[in-house]
Short mmCIF file of C-alpha atoms and ligand atoms in Angstrom, two decimals:
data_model
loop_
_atom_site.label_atom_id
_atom_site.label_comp_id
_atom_site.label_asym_id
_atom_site.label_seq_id
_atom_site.Cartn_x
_atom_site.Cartn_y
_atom_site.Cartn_z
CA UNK A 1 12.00 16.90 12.85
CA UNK A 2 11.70 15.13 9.54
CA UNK A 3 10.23 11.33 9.32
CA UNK A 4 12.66 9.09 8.25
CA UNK A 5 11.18 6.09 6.53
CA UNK A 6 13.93 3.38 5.48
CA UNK A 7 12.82 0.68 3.01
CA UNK A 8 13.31 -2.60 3.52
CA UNK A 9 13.27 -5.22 1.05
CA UNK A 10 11.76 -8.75 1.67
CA UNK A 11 11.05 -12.17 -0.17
CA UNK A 12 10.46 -11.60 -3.66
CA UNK A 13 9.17 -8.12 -4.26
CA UNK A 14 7.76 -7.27 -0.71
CA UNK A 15 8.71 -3.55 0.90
CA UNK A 16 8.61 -3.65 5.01
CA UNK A 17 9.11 0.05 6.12
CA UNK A 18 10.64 1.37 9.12
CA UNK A 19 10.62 4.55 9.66
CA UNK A 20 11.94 7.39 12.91
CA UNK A 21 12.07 10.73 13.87
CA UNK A 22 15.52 11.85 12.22
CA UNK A 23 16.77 13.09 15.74
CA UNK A 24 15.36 9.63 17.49
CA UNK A 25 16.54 5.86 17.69
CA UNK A 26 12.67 4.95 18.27
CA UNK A 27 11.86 2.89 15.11
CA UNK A 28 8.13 1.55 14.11
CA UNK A 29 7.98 -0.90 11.58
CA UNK A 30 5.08 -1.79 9.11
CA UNK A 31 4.07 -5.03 7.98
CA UNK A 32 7.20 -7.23 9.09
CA UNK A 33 6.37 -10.13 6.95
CA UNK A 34 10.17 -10.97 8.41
CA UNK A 35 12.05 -10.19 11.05
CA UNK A 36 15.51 -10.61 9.82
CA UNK A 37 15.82 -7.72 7.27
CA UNK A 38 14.09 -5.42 10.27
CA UNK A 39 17.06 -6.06 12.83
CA UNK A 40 19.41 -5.89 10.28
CA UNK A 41 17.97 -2.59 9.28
CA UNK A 42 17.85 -1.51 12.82
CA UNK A 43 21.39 -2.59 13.26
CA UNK A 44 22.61 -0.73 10.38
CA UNK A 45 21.28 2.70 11.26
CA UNK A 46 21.44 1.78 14.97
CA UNK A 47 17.62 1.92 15.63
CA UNK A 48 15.88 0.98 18.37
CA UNK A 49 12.32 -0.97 17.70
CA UNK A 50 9.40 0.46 19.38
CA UNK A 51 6.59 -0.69 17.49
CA UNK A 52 4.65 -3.05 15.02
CA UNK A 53 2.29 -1.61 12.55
CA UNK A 54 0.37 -4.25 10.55
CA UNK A 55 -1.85 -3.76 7.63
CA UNK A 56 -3.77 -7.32 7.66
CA UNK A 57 -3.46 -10.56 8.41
CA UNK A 58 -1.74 -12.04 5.26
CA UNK A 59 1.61 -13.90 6.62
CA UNK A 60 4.17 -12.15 4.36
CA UNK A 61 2.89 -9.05 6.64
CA UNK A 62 2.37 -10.76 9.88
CA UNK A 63 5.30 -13.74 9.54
CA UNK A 64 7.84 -11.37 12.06
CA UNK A 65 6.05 -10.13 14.41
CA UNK A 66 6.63 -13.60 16.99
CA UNK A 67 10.21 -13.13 16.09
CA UNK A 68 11.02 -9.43 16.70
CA UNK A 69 8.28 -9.83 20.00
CA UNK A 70 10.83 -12.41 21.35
CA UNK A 71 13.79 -10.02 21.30
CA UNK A 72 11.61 -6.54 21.90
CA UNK A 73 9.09 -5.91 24.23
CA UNK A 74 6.80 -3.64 21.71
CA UNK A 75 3.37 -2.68 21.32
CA UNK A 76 1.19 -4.02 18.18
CA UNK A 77 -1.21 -1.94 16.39
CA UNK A 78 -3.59 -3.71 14.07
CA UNK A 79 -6.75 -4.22 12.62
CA UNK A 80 -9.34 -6.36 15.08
CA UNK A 81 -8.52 -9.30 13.26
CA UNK A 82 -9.02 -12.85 14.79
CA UNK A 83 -6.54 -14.41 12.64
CA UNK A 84 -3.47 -11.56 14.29
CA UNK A 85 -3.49 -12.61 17.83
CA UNK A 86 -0.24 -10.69 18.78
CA UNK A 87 -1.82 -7.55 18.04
CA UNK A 88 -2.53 -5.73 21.31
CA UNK A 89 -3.45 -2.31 20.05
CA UNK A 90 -6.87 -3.15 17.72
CA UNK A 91 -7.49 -0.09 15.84
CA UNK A 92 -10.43 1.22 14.02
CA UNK A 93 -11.40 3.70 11.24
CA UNK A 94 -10.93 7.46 12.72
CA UNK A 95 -8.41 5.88 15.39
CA UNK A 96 -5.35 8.23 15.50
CA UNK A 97 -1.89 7.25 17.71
CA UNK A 98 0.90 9.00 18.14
CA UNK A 99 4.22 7.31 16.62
CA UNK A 100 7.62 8.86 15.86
CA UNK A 101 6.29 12.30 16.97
CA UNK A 102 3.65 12.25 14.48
CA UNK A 103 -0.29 11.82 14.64
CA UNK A 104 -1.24 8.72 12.64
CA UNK A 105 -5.12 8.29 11.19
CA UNK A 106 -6.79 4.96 10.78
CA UNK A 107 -8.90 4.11 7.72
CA UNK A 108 -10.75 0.70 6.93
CA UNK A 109 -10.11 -0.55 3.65
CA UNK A 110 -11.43 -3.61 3.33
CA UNK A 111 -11.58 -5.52 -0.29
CA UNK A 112 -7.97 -7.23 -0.46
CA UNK A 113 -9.09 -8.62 3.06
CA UNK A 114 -11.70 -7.59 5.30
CA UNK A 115 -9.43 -6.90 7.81
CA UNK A 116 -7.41 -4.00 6.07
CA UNK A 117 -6.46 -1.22 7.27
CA UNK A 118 -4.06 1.83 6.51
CA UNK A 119 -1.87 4.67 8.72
CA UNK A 120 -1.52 8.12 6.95
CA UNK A 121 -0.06 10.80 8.38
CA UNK A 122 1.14 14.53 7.38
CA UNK A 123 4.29 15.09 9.40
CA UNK A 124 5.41 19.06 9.60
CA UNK A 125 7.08 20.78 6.65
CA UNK A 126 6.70 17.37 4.75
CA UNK A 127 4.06 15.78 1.93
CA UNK A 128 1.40 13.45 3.39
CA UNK A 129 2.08 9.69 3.58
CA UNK A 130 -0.41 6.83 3.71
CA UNK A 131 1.27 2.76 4.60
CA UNK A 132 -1.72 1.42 2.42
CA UNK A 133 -0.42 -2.58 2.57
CA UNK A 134 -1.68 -4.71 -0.34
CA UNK A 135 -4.49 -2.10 -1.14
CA UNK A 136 -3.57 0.33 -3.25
CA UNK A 137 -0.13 -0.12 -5.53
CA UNK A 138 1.64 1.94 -7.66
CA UNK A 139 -0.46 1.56 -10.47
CA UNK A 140 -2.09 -0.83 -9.49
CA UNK A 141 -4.76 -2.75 -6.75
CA UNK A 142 -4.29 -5.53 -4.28
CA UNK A 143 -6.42 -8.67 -5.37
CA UNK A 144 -9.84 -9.03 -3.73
CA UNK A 145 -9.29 -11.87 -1.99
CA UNK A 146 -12.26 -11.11 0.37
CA UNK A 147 -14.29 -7.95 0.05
CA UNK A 148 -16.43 -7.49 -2.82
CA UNK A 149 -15.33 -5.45 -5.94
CA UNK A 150 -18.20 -2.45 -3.95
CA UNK A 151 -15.69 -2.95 -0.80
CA UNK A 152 -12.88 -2.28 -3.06
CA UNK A 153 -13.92 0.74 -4.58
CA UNK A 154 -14.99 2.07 -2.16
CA UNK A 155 -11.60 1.84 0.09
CA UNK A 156 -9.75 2.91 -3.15
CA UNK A 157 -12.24 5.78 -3.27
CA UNK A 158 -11.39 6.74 0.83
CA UNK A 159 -7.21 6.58 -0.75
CA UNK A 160 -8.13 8.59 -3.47
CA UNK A 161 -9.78 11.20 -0.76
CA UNK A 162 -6.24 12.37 0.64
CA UNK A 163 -4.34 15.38 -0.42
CA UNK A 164 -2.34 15.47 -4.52
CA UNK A 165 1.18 15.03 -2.58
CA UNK A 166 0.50 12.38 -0.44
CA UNK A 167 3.35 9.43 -0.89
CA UNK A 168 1.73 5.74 -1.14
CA UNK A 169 3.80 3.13 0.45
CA UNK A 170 2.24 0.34 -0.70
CA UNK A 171 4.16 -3.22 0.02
CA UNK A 172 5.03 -4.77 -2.54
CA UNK A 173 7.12 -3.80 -5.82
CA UNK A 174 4.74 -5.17 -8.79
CA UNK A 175 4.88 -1.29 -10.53
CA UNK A 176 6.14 -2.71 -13.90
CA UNK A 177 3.55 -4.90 -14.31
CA UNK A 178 1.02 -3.39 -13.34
CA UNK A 179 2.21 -0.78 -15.28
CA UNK A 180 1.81 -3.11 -18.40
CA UNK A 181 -1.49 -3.76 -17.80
CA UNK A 182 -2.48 0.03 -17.34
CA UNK A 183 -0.70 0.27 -20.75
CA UNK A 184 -3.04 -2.42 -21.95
CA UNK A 185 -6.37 -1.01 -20.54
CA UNK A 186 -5.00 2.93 -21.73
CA UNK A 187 -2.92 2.49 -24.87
CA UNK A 188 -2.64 6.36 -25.68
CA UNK A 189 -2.18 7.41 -22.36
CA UNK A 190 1.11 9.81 -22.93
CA UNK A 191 1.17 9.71 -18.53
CA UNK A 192 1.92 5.89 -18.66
CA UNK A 193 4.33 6.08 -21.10
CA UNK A 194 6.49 8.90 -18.94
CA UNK A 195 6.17 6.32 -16.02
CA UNK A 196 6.91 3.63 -18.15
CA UNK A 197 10.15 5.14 -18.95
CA UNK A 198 10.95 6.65 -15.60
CA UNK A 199 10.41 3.27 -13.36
CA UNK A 200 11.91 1.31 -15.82
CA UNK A 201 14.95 2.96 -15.19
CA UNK A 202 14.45 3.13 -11.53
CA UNK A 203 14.26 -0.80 -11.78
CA UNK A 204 17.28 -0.68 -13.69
CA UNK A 205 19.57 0.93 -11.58
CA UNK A 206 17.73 -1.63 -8.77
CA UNK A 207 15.99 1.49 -7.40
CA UNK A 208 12.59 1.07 -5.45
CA UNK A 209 9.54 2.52 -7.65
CA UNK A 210 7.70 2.81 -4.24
CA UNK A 211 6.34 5.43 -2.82
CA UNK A 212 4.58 7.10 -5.48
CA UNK A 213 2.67 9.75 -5.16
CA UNK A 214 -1.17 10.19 -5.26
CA UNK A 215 -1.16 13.23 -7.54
CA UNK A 216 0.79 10.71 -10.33
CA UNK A 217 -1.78 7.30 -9.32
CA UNK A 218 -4.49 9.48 -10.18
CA UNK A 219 -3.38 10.37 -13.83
CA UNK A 220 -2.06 6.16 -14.45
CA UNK A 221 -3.78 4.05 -11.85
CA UNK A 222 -6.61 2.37 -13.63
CA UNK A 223 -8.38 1.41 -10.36
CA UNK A 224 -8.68 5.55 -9.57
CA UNK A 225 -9.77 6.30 -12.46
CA UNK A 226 -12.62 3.91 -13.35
CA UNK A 227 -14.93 6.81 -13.32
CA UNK A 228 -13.89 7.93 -16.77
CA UNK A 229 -15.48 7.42 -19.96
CA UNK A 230 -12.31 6.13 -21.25
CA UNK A 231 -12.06 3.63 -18.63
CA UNK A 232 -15.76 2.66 -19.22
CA UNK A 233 -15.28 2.21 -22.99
CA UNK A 234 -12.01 0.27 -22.59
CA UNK A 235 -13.84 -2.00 -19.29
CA UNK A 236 -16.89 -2.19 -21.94
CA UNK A 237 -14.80 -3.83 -24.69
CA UNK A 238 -13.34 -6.09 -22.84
CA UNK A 239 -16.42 -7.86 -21.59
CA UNK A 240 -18.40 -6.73 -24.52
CA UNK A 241 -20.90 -5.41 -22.39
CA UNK A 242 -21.84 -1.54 -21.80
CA UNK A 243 -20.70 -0.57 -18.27
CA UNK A 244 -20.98 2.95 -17.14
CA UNK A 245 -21.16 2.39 -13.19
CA UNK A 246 -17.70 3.03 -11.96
CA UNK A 247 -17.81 0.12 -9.52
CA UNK A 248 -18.73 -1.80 -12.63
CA UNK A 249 -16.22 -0.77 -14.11
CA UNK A 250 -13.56 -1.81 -11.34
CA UNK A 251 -14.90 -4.99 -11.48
CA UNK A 252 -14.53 -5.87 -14.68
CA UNK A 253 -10.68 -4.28 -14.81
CA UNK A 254 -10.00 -6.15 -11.82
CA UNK A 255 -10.90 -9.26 -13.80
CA UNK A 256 -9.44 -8.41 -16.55
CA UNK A 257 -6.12 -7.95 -14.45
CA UNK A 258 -6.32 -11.58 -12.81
CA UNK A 259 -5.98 -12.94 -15.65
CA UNK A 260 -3.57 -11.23 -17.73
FE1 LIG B 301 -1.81 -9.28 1.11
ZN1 LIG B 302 1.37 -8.70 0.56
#
């Protein structure tokens, strides 16, 4: 049976994402920064919550979980976080569960926090997924708030490991921006410009540009592809220094990006 994954939209530009076996009512939910969209999702498709997935430990992740625990009697999967107390299933890299029918992996990721962590799964007759939180976006990278720009690349490197197809839900919608600044870092890139075009229209027609696909991060996400030579020249530049090592070179565009 195919996964069903509904998106849910929350605060500003946040994605929460429940998803279900099609021929099931048992609904897990990732990072439910709130807990009102989630029953009114669950209401809508009449869904029956069976489970919290949480990324980290930022609030507009975490902020629902009290609320949806008071009405549903679920279990909690997390990252062994000390700052998440309602988690009651602590998971670690290599972990796997079994949710909505399907097997679901475990990978560390720390950088954005150090307590990041991501579910990817290849359900049957469908294209890979990974829930990747504030790590990796479409076109873009989460902010290291924690980690070390090493940490970073290195989780973005374990991302970048999974199959061409696989679809990244990442949780919030910042693609057009970060799409700007991808522009800005790779002027000539004709890839951008294609994804430019398309997501602008997606936004347009108030369309999510989330999930996107590894296969299309890889030829327009700066952060994957800071082992280029174009990506070292344009990371060079900037700083005016010469930087060749790709986790160098992630550095620097992560800079770059914080203050653009
Ligand atoms: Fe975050
Ligand atoms: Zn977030």
């Amino acid at each position: 049976m195919p996964l069903v994954i509904h998106t849910i939209p929350a605060f500003e530009d946040n994605y929460l994402w429940l998803f279900h076996q099609a021929d099931k009512r048992a609904a897990f939910v990732v990072d439910p920064g709130d807990a009102q969209p989630v029953i009114n999702c669950l209401k809508a498709h009449d869904l029956e919550l069976a489970g919290i997935l949480i990324t980290h430990h930022h609030p507009d992740h975490t902020g629902g979980i009290k609320a949806l625990l008071a009405n549903h009697n679920v279990p909690v999967y997390g990252p062994d976080s000390v700052n998440i107390p309602q988690i009651n299933h602590r998971l670690y890299e290599g972990d796997s569960i079994n949710l909505a029918g399907n097997n679901f992996s475990v990978l560390e990721i720390p950088g954005h926090t150090l307590d990041h962590i991501a579910y990817t799964t290849s359900p049957e007759g469908e294209s890979p997924l990974v829930f990747c939180g504030d790590t990796l976006f479409t076109a873009g990278c989460g902010r290291i708030f924690e980690g070390s720009a090493e940490q970073m690349y290195q989780s973005l490197q374990k991302l970048a490991a999974l199959p061409d197809a696989t679809r990244i839900y990442c949780a919030h919608e910042y693609t057009l921006s970060n799409l700007a600044f991808a522009t800005t870092v790779e002027p000539s890139s004709q890839a951008l410009k294609n994804k430019v075009a398309a997501d602008e229209k997606k936004r347009e027609l108030g369309q999510p540009t989330v999930p996107s696909t590894l296969a299309i991060e890889r030829e327009t996400n700066p952060f994957l592809r800071c082992h280029l030579p174009s990506l070292a020249l344009a990371a060079s530049q900037h700083t005016d220094r010469k930087l060749n090592d790709p986790v160098e070179v992630m550095r620097e565009i992560r800079l770059w990006k914080d203050t653009f």
